[in-house]
Short mmCIF file of C-alpha atoms in Angstrom, two decimals:
data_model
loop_
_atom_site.label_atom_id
_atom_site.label_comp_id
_atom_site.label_asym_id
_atom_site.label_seq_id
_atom_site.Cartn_x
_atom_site.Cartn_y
_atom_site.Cartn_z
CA UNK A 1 235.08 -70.45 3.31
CA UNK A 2 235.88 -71.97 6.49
CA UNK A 3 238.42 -74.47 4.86
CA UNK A 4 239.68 -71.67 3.76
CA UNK A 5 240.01 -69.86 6.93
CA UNK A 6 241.36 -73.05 8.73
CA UNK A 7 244.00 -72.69 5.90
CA UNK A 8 245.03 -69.33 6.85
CA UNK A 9 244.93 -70.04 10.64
CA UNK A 10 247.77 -72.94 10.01
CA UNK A 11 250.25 -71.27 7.70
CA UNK A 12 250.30 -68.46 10.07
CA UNK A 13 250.77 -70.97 13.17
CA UNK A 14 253.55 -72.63 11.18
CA UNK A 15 255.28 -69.47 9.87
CA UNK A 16 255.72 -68.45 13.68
CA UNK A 17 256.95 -71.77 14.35
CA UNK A 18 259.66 -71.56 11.94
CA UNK A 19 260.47 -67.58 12.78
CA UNK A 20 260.93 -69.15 16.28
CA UNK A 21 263.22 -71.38 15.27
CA UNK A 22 265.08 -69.05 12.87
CA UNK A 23 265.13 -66.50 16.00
CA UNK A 24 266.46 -69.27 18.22
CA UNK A 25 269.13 -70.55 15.82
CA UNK A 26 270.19 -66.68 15.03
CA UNK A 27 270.73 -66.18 18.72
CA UNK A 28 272.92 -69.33 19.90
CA UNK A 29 270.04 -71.19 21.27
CA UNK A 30 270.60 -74.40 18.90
CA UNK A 31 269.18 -76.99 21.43
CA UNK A 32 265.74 -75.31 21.58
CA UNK A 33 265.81 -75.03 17.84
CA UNK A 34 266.96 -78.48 17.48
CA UNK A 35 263.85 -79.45 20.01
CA UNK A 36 261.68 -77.34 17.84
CA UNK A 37 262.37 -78.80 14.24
CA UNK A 38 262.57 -82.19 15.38
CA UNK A 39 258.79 -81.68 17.67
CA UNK A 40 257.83 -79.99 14.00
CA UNK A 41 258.86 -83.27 11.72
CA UNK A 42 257.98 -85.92 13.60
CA UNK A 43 254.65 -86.49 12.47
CA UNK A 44 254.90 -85.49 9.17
CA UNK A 45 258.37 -85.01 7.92
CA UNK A 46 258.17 -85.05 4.35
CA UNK A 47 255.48 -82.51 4.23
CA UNK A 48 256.27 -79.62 1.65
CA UNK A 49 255.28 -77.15 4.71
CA UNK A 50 257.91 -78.45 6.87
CA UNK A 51 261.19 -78.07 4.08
CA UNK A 52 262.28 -74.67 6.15
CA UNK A 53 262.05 -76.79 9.92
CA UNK A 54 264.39 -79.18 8.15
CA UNK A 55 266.99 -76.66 6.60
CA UNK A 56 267.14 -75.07 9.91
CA UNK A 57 267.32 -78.44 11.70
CA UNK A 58 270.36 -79.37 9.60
CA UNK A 59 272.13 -76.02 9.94
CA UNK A 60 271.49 -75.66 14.10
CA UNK A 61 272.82 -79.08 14.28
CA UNK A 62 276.16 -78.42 12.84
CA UNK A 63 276.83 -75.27 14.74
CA UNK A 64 276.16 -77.32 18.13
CA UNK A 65 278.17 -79.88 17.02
CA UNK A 66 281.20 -77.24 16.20
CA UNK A 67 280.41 -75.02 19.68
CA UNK A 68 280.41 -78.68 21.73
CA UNK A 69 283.64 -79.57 19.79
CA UNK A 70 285.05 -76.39 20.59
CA UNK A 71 284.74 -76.38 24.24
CA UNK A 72 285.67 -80.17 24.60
CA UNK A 73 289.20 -79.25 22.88
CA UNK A 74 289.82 -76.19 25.08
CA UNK A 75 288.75 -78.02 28.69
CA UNK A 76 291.05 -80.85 27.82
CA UNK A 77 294.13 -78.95 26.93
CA UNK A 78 293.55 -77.24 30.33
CA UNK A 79 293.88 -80.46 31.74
CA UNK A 80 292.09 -78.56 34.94
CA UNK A 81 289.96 -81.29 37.29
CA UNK A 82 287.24 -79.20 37.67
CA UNK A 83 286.01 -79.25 33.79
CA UNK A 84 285.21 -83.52 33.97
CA UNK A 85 281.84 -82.49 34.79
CA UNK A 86 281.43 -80.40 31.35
CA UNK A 87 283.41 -82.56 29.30
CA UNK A 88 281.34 -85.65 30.65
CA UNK A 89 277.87 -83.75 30.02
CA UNK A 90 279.02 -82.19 26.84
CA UNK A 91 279.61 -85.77 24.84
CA UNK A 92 276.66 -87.16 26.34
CA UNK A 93 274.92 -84.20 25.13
CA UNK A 94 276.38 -84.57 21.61
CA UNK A 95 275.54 -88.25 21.60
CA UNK A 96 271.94 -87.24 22.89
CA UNK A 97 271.78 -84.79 19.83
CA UNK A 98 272.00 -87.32 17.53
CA UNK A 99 269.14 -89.95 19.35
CA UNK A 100 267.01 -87.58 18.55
CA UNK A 101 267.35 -87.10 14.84
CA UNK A 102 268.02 -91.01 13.84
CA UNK A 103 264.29 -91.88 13.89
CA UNK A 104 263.91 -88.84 11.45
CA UNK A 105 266.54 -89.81 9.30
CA UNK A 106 265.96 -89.79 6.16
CA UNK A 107 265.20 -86.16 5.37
CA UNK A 108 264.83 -84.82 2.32
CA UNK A 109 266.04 -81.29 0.83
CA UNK A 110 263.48 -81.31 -1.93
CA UNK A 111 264.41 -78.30 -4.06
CA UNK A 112 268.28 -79.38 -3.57
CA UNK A 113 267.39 -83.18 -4.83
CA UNK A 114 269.50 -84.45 -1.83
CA UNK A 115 269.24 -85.68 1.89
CA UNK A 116 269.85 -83.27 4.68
CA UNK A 117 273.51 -84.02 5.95
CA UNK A 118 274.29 -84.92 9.67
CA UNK A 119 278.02 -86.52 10.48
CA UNK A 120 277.13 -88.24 13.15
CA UNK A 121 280.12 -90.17 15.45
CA UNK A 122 280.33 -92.32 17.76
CA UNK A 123 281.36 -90.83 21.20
CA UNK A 124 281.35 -94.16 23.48
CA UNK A 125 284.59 -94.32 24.28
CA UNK A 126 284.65 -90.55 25.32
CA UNK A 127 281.67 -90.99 27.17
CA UNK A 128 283.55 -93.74 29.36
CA UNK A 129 286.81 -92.09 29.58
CA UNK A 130 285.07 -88.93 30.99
CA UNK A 131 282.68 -90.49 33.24
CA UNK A 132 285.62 -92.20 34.57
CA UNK A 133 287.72 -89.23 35.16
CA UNK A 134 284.75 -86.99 36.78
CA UNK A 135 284.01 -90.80 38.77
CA UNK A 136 287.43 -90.44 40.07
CA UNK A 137 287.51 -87.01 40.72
CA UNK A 138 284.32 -86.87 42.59
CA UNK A 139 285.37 -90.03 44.89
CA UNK A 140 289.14 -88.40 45.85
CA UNK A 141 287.16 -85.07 46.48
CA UNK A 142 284.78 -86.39 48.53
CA UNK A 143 287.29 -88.52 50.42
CA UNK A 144 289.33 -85.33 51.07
CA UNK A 145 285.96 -83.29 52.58
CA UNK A 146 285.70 -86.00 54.87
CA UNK A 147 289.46 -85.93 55.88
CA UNK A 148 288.21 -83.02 57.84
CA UNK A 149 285.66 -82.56 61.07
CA UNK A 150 283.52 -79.43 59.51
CA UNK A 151 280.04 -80.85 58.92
CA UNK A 152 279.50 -78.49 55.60
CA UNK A 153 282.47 -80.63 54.19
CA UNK A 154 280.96 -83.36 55.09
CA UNK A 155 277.46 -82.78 53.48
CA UNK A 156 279.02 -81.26 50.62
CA UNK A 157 281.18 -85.05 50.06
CA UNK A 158 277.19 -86.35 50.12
CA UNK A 159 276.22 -83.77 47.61
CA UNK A 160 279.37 -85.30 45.07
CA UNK A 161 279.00 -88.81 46.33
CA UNK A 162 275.06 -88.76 45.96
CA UNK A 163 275.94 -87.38 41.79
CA UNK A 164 278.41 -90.15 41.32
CA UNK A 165 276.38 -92.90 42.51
CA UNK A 166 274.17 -91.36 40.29
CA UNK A 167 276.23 -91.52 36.79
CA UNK A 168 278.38 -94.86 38.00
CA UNK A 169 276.71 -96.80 40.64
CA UNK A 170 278.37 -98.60 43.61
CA UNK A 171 281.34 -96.87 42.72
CA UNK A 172 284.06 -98.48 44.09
CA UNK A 173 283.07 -97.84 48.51
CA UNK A 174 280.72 -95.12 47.53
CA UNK A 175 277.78 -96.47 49.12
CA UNK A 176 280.03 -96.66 52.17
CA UNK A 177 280.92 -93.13 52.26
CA UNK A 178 277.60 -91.70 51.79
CA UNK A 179 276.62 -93.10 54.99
CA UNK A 180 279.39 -91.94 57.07
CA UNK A 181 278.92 -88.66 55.24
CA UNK A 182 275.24 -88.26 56.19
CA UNK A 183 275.82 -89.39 59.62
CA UNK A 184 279.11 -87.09 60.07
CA UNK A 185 277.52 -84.64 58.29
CA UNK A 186 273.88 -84.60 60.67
CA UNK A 187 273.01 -82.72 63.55
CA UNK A 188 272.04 -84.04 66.49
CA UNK A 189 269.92 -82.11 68.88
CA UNK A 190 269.59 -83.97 72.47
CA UNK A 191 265.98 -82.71 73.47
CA UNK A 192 265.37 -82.21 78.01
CA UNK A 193 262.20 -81.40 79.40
CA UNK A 194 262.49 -79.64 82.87
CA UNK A 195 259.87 -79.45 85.82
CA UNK A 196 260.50 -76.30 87.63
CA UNK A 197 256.88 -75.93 88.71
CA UNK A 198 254.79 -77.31 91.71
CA UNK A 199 252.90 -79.37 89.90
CA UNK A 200 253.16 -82.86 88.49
CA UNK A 201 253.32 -83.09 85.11
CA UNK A 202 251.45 -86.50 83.71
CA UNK A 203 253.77 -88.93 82.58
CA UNK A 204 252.25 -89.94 79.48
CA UNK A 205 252.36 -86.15 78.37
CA UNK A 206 255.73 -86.09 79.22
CA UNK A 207 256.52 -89.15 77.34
CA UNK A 208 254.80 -87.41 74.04
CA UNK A 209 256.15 -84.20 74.11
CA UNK A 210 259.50 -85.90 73.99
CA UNK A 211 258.97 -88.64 71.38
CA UNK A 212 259.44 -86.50 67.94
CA UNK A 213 258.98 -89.26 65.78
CA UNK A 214 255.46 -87.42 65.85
CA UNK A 215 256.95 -84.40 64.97
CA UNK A 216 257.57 -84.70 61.95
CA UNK A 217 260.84 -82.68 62.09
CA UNK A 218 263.48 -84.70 61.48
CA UNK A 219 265.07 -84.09 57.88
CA UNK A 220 268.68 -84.89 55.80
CA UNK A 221 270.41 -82.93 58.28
CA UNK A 222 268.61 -82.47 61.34
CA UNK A 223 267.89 -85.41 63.95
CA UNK A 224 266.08 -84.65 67.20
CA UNK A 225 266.19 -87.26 69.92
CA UNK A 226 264.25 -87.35 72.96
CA UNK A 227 266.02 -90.01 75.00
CA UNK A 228 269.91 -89.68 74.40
CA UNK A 229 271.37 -92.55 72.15
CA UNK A 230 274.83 -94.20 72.78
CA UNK A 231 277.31 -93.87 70.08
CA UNK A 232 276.16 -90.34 69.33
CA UNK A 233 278.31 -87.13 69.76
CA UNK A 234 275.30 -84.41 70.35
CA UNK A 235 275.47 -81.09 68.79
CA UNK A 236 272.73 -79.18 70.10
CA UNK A 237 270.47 -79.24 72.82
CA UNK A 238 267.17 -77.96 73.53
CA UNK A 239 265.77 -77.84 76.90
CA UNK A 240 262.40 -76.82 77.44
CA UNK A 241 261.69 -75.48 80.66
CA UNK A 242 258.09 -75.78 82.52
CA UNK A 243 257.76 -72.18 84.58
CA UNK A 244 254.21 -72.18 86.18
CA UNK A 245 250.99 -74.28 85.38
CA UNK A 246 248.02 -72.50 86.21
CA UNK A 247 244.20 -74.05 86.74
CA UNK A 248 241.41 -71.88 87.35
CA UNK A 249 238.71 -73.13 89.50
CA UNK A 250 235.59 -75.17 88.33
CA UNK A 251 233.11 -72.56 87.64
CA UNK A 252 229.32 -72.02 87.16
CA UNK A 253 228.11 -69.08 85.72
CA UNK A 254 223.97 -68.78 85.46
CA UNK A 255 222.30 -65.97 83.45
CA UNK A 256 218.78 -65.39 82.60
CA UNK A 257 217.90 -63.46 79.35
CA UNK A 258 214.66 -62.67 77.30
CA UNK A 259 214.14 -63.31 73.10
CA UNK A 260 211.53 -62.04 70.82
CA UNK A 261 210.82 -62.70 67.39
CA UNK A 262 208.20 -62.81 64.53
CA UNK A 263 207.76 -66.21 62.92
CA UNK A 264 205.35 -67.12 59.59
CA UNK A 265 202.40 -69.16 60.74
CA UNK A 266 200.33 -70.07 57.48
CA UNK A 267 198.50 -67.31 55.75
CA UNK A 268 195.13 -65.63 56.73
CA UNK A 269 192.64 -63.17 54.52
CA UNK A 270 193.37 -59.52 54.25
CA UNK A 271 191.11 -57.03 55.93
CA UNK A 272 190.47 -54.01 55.07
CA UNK A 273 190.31 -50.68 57.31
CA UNK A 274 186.40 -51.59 58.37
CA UNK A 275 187.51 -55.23 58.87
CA UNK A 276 186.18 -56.35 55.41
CA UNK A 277 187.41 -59.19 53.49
CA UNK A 278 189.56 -57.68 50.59
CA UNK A 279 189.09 -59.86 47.40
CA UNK A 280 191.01 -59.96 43.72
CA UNK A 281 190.12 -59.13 40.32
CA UNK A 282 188.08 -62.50 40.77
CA UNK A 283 186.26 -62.10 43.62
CA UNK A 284 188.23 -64.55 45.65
CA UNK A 285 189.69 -63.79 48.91
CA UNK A 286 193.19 -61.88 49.33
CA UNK A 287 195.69 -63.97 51.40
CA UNK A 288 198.68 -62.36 52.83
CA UNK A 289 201.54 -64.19 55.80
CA UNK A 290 200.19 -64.77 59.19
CA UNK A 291 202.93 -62.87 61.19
CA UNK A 292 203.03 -63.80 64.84
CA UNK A 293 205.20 -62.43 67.87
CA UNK A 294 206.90 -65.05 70.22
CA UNK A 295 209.20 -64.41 72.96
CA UNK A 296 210.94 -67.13 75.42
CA UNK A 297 212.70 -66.81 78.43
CA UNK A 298 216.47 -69.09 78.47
CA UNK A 299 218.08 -69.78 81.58
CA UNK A 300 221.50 -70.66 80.77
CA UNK A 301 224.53 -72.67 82.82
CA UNK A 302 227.98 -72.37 81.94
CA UNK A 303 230.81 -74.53 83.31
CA UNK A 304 234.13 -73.48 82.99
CA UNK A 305 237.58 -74.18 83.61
CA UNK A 306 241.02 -73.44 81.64
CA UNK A 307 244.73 -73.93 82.48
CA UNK A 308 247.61 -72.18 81.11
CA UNK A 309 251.24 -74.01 80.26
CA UNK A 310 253.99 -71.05 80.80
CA UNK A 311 257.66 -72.57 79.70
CA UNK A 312 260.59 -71.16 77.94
CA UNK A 313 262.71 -73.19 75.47
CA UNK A 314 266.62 -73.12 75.48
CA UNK A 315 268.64 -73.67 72.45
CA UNK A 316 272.45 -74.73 73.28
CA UNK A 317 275.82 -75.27 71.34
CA UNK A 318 276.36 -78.14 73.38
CA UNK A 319 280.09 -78.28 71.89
CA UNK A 320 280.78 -74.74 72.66
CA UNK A 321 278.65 -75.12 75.83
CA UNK A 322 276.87 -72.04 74.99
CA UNK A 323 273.29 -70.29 75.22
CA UNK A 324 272.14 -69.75 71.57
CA UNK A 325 268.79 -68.26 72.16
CA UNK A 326 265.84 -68.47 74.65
CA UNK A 327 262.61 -68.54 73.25
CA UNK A 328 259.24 -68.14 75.46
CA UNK A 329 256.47 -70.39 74.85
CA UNK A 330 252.45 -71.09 76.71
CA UNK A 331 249.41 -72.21 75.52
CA UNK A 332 246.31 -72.82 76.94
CA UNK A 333 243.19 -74.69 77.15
CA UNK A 334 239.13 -74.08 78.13
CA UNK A 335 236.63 -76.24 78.95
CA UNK A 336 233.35 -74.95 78.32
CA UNK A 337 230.05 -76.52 78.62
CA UNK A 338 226.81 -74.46 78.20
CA UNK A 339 222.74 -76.23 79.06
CA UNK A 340 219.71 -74.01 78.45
CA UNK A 341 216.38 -74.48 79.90
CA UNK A 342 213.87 -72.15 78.89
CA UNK A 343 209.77 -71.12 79.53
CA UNK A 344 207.66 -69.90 76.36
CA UNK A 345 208.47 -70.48 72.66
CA UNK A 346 211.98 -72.14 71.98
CA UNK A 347 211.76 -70.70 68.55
CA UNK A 348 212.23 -67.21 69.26
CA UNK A 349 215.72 -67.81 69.91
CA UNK A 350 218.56 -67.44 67.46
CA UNK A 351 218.85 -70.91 65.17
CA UNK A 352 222.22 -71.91 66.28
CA UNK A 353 221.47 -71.49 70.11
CA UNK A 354 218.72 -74.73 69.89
CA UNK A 355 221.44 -77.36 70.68
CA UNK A 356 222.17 -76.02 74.29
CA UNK A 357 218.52 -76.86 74.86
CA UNK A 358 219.57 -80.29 74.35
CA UNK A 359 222.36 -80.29 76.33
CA UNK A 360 223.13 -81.45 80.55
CA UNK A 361 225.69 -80.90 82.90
CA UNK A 362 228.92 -82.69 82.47
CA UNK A 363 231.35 -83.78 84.99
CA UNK A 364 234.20 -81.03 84.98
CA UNK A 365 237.27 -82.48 83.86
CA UNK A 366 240.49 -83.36 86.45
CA UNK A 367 243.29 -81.03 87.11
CA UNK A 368 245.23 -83.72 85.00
CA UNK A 369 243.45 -83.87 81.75
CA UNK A 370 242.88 -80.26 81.98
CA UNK A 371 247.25 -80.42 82.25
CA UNK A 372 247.25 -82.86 79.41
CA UNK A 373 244.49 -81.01 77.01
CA UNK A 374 246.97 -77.93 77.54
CA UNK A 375 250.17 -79.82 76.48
CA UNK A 376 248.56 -81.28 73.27
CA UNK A 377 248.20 -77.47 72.19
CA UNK A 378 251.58 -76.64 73.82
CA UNK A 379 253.06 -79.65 71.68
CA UNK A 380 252.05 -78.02 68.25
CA UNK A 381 253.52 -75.13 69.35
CA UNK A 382 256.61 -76.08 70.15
CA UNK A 383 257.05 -77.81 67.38
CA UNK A 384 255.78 -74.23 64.87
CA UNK A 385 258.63 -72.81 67.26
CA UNK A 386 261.32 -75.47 65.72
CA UNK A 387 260.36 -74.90 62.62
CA UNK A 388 260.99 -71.32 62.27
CA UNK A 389 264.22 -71.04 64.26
CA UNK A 390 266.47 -73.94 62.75
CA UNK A 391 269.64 -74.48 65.14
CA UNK A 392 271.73 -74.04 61.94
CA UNK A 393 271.37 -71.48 59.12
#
């Protein structure tokens, strides 16, 4: 019975396969039915089972042959540049075609006595000639994009050179031309940090908010400098701008509350109403939780201090010499510290207060680090700030 069922379960799998084919070959899609048959017969092509994968196999190659044929003839009586990209793909697409089915071939038509029938030719020459004319087309484009000082024409020249390297490698000077056409095509943005406040700014925070190598934000188009490079034509510049830096004072706060709680201390034996021992079916002894009340009193210290980094960041055509947008932009840091000393039962306070028990007074940090802590979190924000407002849609 269950051979039986297992049976049942695979003619039905392989019927669908082969009504997916059928439905792929009746609506133009001879590739996927091609993919199909061949996926279908490569394990077991001379299987009974498989006779319909190989009549459609037969029949979907032909019509893809005729449709490729088809095209090729009409593109190159046009004679119109812009087609030696099709032409190129379509033969190596029909040579493709016919990898695929040599390692099947033979395949027999059982009921017909007779092999299935596939003219295959040889399309080398075609592929060559084609490649050669898309080769040349791509290279006289490109060199014609970069005839001209728009940047899109120049990263569209890399987007043509990049494909031909691609299908016919080092290309006459093609190597050459991608790099001027990345760097032609690449913004620049010349990034200025400005004290306006009256405070001094540490150096070395300076020195990191300005090297965006850490960033992370350069990409294929987009180059941010922090110290201005010779041979470089800048085409944006962003200037952040340091408004006020305010430091609270060191503070100590002091509080004093009270906790209460009821803790399990071991078990004891259950009394009754006249203070009788209850006891069990057995006669032993009922023991319940010993539930006791314990209270402390904390006396807490906290130390605190915070600064605050207020700035606003400039974006500027530095070609047009013009304000693009201003963007605001703070952050800021706090240093806490709280110690705990306390009189009665530590354990009637909450679980996660414990460690302050534990804990000292700490030497409040200087106005500097306190500066410098603030910048580290004013850093990632300027740099979230980049990243959603690009200089160039």
């Amino acid at each position: 019975m269950k051979k039986l069922s297992f049976i049942l379960a695979f003619l039905i799998i392989t019927s669908c396969g082969v009504k997916q084919t059928q439905n792929l070959l009746s609506t133009g899609n001879y590739d996927e039915a091609i993919a199909n048959s061949v996926a279908s017969l490569r394990f077991n092509k001379d299987k009974k089972g498989n006779q319909d994968y190989v009549y459609l196999l037969e029949e979907a190659f032909a019509k893809a042959k005729e449709r490729d044929l088809n095209s090729l003839n009409l593109w190159e009586k046009e004679r119109n540049p812009a087609n030696f990209e099709k032409i190129f793909n379509t033969y190596l697409q029909l040579n493709d075609r016919q990898e695929r089915i040599k390692p099947l071939l033979p395949l027999k038509l059982i009921k017909e006595g007779r092999n299935a029938i596939f003219p295959f030719d040889n399309y080398n020459d075609q592929i060559i000639t084609s490649k050669n004319n898309l080769s040349n087309y791509l290279y006289n484009n490109a060199k014609s994009l970069m005839a001209t000082s728009d940047k899109m024409n120049y990263r569209k020249a890399f987007d043509d050179l990049t494909y031909l390297n691609q299908i016919n490698p080092n290309y006459k000077n093609t190597l050459d031309l991608l790099d001027e056409a990345h760097f032609k095509g690449t913004d620049y943005v010349s990034v200025t940090m400005r004290n306006e406040t009256n405070m001094i700014i540490p150096g070395r925070l300076l020195n990191e908010l300005l090297d965006f190598n850490t960033y992370g934000l350069n990409n294929k188009w987009t180059i941010y400098h922090g110290d201005k490079q010779k041979g470089i034509d800048y085409d944006f510049g962003m200037v952040v701008y340091f408004r006020e830096i305010h430091i609270s004072p060191e503070q100590i706060k002091e509080s004093e509350f009270f906790k209460e709680r009821q803790i399990k201390e071991g078990q004891k034996r259950l009394l009754d109403a006249n203070g009788k021992e209850v006891l069990d079916n057995d006669g032993k002894p009922v023991l319940v939780d010993n539930i006791r009340t314990i209270n402390v009193r904390i006396y807490e210290t906290r130390q605190l201090k915070s600064s605050q980094i207020i700035a606003k960041v400039d974006y500027v055509d530095i070609r047009k010499n013009l304000l693009i947008q201003s963007f605001p932009l703070s952050s800021e840091s706090i240093f806490e510290n709280i110690f705990s000393t306390f009189k009665g039962d530590r354990r009637a306070s909450d679980d996660n207060y414990y460690s302050n028990f534990d804990k000292r007074a700490i030497q409040f940090p200087s106005n500097e680090e306190m500066v410098y802590n603030t910048g580290e979190i004013f850093k990632n924000k300027l740099k979230d700030l980049i990243l959603r407002n690009a200089f160039r849609n």
